[in-house]
PDB file of N, CA and C and ligand atoms in Angstrom:
ATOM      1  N   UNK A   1     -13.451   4.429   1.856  1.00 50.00           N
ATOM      2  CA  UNK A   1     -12.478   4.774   2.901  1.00 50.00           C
ATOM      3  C   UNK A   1     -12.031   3.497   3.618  1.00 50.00           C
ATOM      4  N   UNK A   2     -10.883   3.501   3.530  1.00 55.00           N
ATOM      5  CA  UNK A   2     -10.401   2.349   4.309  1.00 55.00           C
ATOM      6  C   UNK A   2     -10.133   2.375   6.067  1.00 55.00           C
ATOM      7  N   UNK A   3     -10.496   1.258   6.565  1.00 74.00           N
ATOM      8  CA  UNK A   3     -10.175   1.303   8.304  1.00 74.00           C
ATOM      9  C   UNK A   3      -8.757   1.206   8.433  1.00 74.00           C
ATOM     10  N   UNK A   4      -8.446   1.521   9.753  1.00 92.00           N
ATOM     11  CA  UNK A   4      -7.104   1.525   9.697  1.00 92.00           C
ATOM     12  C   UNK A   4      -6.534   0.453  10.574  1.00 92.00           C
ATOM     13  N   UNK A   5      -5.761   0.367   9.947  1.00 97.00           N
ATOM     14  CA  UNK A   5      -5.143  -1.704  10.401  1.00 97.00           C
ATOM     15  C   UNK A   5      -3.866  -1.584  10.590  1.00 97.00           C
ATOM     16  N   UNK A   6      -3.293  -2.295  11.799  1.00 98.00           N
ATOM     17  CA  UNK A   6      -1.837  -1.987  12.472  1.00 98.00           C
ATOM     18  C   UNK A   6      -1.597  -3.179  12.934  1.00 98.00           C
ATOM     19  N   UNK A   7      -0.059  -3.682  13.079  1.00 98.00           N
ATOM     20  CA  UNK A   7       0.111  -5.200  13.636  1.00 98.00           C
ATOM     21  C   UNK A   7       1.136  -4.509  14.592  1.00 98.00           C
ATOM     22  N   UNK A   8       0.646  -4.875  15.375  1.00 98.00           N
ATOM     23  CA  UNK A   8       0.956  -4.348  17.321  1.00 98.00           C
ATOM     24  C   UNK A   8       2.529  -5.172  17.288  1.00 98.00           C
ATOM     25  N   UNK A   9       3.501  -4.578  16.523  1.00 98.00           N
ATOM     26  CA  UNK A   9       5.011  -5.219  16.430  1.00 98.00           C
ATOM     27  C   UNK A   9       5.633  -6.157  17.314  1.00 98.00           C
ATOM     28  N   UNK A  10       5.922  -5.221  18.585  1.00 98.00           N
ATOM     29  CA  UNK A  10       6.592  -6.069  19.659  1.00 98.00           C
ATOM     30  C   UNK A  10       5.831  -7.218  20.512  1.00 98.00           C
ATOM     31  N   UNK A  11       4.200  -7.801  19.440  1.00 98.00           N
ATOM     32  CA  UNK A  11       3.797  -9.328  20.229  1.00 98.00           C
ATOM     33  C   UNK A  11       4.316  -9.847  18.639  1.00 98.00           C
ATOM     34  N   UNK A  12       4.458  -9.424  17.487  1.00 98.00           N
ATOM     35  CA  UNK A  12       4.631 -10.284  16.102  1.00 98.00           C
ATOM     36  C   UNK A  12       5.928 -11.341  16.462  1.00 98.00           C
ATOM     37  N   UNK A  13       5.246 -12.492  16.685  1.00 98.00           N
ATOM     38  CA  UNK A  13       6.557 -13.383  16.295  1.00 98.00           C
ATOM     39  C   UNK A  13       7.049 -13.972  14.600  1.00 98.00           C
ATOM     40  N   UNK A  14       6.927 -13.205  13.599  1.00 98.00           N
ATOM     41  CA  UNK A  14       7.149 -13.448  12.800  1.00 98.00           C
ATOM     42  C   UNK A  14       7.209 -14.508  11.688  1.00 98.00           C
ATOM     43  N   UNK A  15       5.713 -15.200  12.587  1.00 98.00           N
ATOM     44  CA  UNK A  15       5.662 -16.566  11.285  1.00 98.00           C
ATOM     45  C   UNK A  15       4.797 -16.815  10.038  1.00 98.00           C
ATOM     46  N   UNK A  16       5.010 -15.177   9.621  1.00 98.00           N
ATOM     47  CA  UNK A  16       5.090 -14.703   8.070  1.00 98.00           C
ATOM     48  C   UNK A  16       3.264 -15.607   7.595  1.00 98.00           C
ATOM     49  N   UNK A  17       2.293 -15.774   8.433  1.00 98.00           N
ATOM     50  CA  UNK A  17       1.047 -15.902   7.899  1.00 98.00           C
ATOM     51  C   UNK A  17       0.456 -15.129   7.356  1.00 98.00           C
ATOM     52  N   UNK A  18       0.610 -13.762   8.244  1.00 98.00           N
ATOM     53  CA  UNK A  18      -0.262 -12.801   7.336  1.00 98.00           C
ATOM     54  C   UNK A  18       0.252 -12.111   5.933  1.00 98.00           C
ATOM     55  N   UNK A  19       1.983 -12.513   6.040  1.00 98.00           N
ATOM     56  CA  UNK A  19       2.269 -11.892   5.090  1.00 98.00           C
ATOM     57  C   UNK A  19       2.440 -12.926   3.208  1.00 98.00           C
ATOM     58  N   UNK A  20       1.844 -14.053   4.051  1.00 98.00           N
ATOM     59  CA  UNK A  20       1.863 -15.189   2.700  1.00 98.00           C
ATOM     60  C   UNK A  20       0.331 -15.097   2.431  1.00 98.00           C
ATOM     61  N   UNK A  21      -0.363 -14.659   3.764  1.00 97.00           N
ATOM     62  CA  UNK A  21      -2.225 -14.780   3.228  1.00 97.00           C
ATOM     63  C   UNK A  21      -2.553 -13.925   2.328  1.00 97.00           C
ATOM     64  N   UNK A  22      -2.176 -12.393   2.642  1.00 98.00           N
ATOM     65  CA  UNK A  22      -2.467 -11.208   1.745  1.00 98.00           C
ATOM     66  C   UNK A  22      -1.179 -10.458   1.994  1.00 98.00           C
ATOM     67  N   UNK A  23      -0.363 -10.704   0.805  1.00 98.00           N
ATOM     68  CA  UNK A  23       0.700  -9.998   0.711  1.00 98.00           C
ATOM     69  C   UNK A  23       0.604  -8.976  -0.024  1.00 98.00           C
ATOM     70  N   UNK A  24      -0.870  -8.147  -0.305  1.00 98.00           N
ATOM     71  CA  UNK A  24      -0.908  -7.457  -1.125  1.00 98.00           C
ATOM     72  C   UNK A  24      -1.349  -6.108  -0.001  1.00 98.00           C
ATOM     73  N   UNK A  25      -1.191  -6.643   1.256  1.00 98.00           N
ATOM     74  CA  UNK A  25      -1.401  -5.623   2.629  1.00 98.00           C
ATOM     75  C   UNK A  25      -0.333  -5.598   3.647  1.00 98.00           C
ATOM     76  N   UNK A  26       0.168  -7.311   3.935  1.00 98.00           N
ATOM     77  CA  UNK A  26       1.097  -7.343   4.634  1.00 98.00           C
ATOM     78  C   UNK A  26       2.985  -7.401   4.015  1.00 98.00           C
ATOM     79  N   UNK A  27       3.684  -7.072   5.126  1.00 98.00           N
ATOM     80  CA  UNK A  27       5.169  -7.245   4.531  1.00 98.00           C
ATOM     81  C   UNK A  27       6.020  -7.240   5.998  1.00 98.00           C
ATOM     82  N   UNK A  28       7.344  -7.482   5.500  1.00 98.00           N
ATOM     83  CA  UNK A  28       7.910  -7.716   6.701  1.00 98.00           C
ATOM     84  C   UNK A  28       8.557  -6.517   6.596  1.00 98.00           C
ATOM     85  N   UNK A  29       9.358  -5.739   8.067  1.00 98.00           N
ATOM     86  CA  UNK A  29       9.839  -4.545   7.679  1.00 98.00           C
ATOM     87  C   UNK A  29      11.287  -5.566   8.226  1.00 98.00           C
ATOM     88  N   UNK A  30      11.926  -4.428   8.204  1.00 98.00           N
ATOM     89  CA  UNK A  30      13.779  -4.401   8.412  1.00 98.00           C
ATOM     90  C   UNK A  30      14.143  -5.342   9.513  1.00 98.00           C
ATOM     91  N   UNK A  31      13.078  -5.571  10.391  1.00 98.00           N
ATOM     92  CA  UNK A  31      13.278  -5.652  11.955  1.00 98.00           C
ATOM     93  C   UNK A  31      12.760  -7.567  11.971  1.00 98.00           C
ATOM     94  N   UNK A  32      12.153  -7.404  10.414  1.00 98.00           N
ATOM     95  CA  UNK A  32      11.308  -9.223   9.740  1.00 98.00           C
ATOM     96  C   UNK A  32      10.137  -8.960  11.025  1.00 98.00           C
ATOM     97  N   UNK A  33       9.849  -7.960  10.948  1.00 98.00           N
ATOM     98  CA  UNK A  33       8.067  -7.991  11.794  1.00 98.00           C
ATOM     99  C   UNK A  33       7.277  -7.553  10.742  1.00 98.00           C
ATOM    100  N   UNK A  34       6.131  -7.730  10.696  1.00 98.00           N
ATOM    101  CA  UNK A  34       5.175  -7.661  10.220  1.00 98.00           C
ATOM    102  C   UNK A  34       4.699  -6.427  10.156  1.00 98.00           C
ATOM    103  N   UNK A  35       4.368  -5.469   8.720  1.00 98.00           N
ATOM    104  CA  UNK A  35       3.513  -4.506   9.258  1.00 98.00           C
ATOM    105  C   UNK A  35       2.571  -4.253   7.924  1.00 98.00           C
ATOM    106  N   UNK A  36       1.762  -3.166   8.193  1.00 98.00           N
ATOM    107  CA  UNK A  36       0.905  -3.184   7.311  1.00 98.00           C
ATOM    108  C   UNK A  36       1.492  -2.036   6.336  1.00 98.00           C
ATOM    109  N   UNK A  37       1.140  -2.059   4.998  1.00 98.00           N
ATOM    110  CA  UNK A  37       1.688  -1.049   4.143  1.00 98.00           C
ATOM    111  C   UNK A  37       0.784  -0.962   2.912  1.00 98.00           C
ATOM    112  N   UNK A  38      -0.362  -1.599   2.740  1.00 97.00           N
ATOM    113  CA  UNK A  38      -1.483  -0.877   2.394  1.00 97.00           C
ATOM    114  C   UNK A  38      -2.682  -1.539   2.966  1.00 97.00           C
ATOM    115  N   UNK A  39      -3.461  -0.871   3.721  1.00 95.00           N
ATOM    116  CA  UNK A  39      -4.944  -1.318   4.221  1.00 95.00           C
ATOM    117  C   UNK A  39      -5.577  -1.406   3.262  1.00 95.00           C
ATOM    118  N   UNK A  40      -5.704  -0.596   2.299  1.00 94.00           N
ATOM    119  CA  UNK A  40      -6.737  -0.901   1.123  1.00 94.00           C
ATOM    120  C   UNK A  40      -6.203  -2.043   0.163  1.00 94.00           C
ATOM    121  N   UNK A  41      -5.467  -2.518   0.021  1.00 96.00           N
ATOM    122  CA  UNK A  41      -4.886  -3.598  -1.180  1.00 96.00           C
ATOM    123  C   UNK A  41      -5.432  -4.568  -0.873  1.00 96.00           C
ATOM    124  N   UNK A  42      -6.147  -5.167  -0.050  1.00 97.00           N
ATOM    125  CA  UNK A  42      -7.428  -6.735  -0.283  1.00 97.00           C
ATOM    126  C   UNK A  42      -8.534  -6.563  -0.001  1.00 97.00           C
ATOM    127  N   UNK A  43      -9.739  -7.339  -0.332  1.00 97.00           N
ATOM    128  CA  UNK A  43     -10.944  -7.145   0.400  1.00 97.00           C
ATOM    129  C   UNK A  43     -10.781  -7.051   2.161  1.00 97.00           C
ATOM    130  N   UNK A  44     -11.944  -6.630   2.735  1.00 96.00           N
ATOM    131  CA  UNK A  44     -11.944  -6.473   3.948  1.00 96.00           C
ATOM    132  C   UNK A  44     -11.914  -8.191   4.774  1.00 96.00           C
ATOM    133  N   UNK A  45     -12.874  -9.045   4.162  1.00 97.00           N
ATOM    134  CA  UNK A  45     -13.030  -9.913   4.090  1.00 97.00           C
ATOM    135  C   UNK A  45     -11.612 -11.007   4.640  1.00 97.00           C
ATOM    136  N   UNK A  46     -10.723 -11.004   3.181  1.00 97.00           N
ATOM    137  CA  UNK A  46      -9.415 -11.658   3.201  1.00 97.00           C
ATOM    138  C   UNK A  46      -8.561 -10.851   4.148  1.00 97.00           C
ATOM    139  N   UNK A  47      -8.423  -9.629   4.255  1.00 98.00           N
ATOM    140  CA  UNK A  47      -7.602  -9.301   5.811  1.00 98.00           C
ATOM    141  C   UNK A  47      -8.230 -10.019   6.887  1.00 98.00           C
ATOM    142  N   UNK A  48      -9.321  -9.750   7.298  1.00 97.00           N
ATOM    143  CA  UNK A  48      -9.902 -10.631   8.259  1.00 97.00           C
ATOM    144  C   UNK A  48      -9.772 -11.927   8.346  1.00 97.00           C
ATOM    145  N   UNK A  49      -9.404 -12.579   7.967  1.00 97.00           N
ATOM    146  CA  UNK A  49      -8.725 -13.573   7.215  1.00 97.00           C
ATOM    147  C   UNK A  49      -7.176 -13.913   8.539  1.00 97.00           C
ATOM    148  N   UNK A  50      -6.825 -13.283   7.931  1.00 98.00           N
ATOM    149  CA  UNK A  50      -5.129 -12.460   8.690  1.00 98.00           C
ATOM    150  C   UNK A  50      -5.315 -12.324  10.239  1.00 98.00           C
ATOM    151  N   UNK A  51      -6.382 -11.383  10.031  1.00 98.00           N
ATOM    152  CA  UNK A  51      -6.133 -11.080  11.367  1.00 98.00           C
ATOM    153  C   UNK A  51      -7.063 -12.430  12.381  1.00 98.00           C
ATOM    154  N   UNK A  52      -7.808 -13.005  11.773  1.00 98.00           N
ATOM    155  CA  UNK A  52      -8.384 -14.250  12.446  1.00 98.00           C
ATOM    156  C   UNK A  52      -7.322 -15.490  12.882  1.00 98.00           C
ATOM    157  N   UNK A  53      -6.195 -15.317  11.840  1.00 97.00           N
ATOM    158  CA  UNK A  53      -5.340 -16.793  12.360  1.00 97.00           C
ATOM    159  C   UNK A  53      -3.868 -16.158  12.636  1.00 97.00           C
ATOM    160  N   UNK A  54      -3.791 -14.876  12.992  1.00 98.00           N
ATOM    161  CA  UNK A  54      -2.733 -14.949  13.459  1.00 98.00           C
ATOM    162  C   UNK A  54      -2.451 -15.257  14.442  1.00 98.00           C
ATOM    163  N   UNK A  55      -1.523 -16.289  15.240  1.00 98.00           N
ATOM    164  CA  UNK A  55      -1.519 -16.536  16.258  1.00 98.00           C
ATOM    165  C   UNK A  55      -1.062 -16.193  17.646  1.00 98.00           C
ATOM    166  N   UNK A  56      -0.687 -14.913  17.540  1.00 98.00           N
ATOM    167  CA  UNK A  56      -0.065 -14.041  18.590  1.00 98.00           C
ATOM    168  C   UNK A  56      -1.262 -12.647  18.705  1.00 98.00           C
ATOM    169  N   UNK A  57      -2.627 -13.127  17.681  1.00 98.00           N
ATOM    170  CA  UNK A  57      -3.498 -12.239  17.595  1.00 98.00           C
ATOM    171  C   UNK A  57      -3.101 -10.650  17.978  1.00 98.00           C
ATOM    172  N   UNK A  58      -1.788 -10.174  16.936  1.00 98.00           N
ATOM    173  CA  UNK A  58      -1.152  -8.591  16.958  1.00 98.00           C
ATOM    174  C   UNK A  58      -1.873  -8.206  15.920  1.00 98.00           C
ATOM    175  N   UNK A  59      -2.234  -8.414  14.745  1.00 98.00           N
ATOM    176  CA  UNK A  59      -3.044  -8.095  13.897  1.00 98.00           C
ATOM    177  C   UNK A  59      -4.944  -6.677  14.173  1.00 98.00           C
ATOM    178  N   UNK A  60      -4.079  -5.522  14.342  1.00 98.00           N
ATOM    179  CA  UNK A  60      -5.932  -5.125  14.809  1.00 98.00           C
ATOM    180  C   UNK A  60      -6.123  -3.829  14.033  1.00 98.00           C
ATOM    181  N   UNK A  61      -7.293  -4.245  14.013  1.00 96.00           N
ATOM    182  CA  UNK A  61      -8.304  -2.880  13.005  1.00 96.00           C
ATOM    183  C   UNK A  61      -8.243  -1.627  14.239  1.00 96.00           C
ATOM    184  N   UNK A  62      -7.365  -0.448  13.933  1.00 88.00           N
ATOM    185  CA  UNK A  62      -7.737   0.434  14.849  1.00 88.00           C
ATOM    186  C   UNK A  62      -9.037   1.341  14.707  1.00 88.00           C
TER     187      UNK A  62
HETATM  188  S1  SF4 B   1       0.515 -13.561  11.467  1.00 58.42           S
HETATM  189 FE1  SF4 B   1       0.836 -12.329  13.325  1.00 58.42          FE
HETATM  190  S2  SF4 B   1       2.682 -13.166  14.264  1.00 58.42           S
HETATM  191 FE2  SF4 B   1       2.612 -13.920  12.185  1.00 58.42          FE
HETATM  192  S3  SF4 B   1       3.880 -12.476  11.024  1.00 58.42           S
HETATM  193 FE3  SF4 B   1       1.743 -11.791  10.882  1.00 58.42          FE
HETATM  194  S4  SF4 B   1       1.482 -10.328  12.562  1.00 58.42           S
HETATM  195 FE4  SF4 B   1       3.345 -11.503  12.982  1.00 58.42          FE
END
């Protein structure tokens, strides 16, 4: 079962880290913010990853 992971939009300033670290979780939507669109597509590990250097720290495990 996967946790559930959300990037808190309106702090994303959009400098596309999480979505070059694990792009196999992150993507940009319409708006070029960041969101998540599969929690399960990397280890837990490498999201954490993401959510450790993003720098507007919007990245959170709900
Ligand atoms: S790392 Fe953070 S600020 Fe950068 S695009 Fe991802 S969610 Fe947005």
């Amino acid at each position: 079962m996967s946790r559930n992971l959300y990037v808190e939009k309106d702090v994303c300033i959009s400098c596309g880290l999480c979505v070059e670290t694990v792009p196999e979780v992150f993507r940009f939507d319409d708006d070029n913010l960041a969101e998540v669109y599969d929690p399960a597509g990397a280890a837990e590990e490498k999201i954490q990853e993401a959510v450790d250097t993003c720098p507007v720290s919007c990245i959170h495990w709900g």
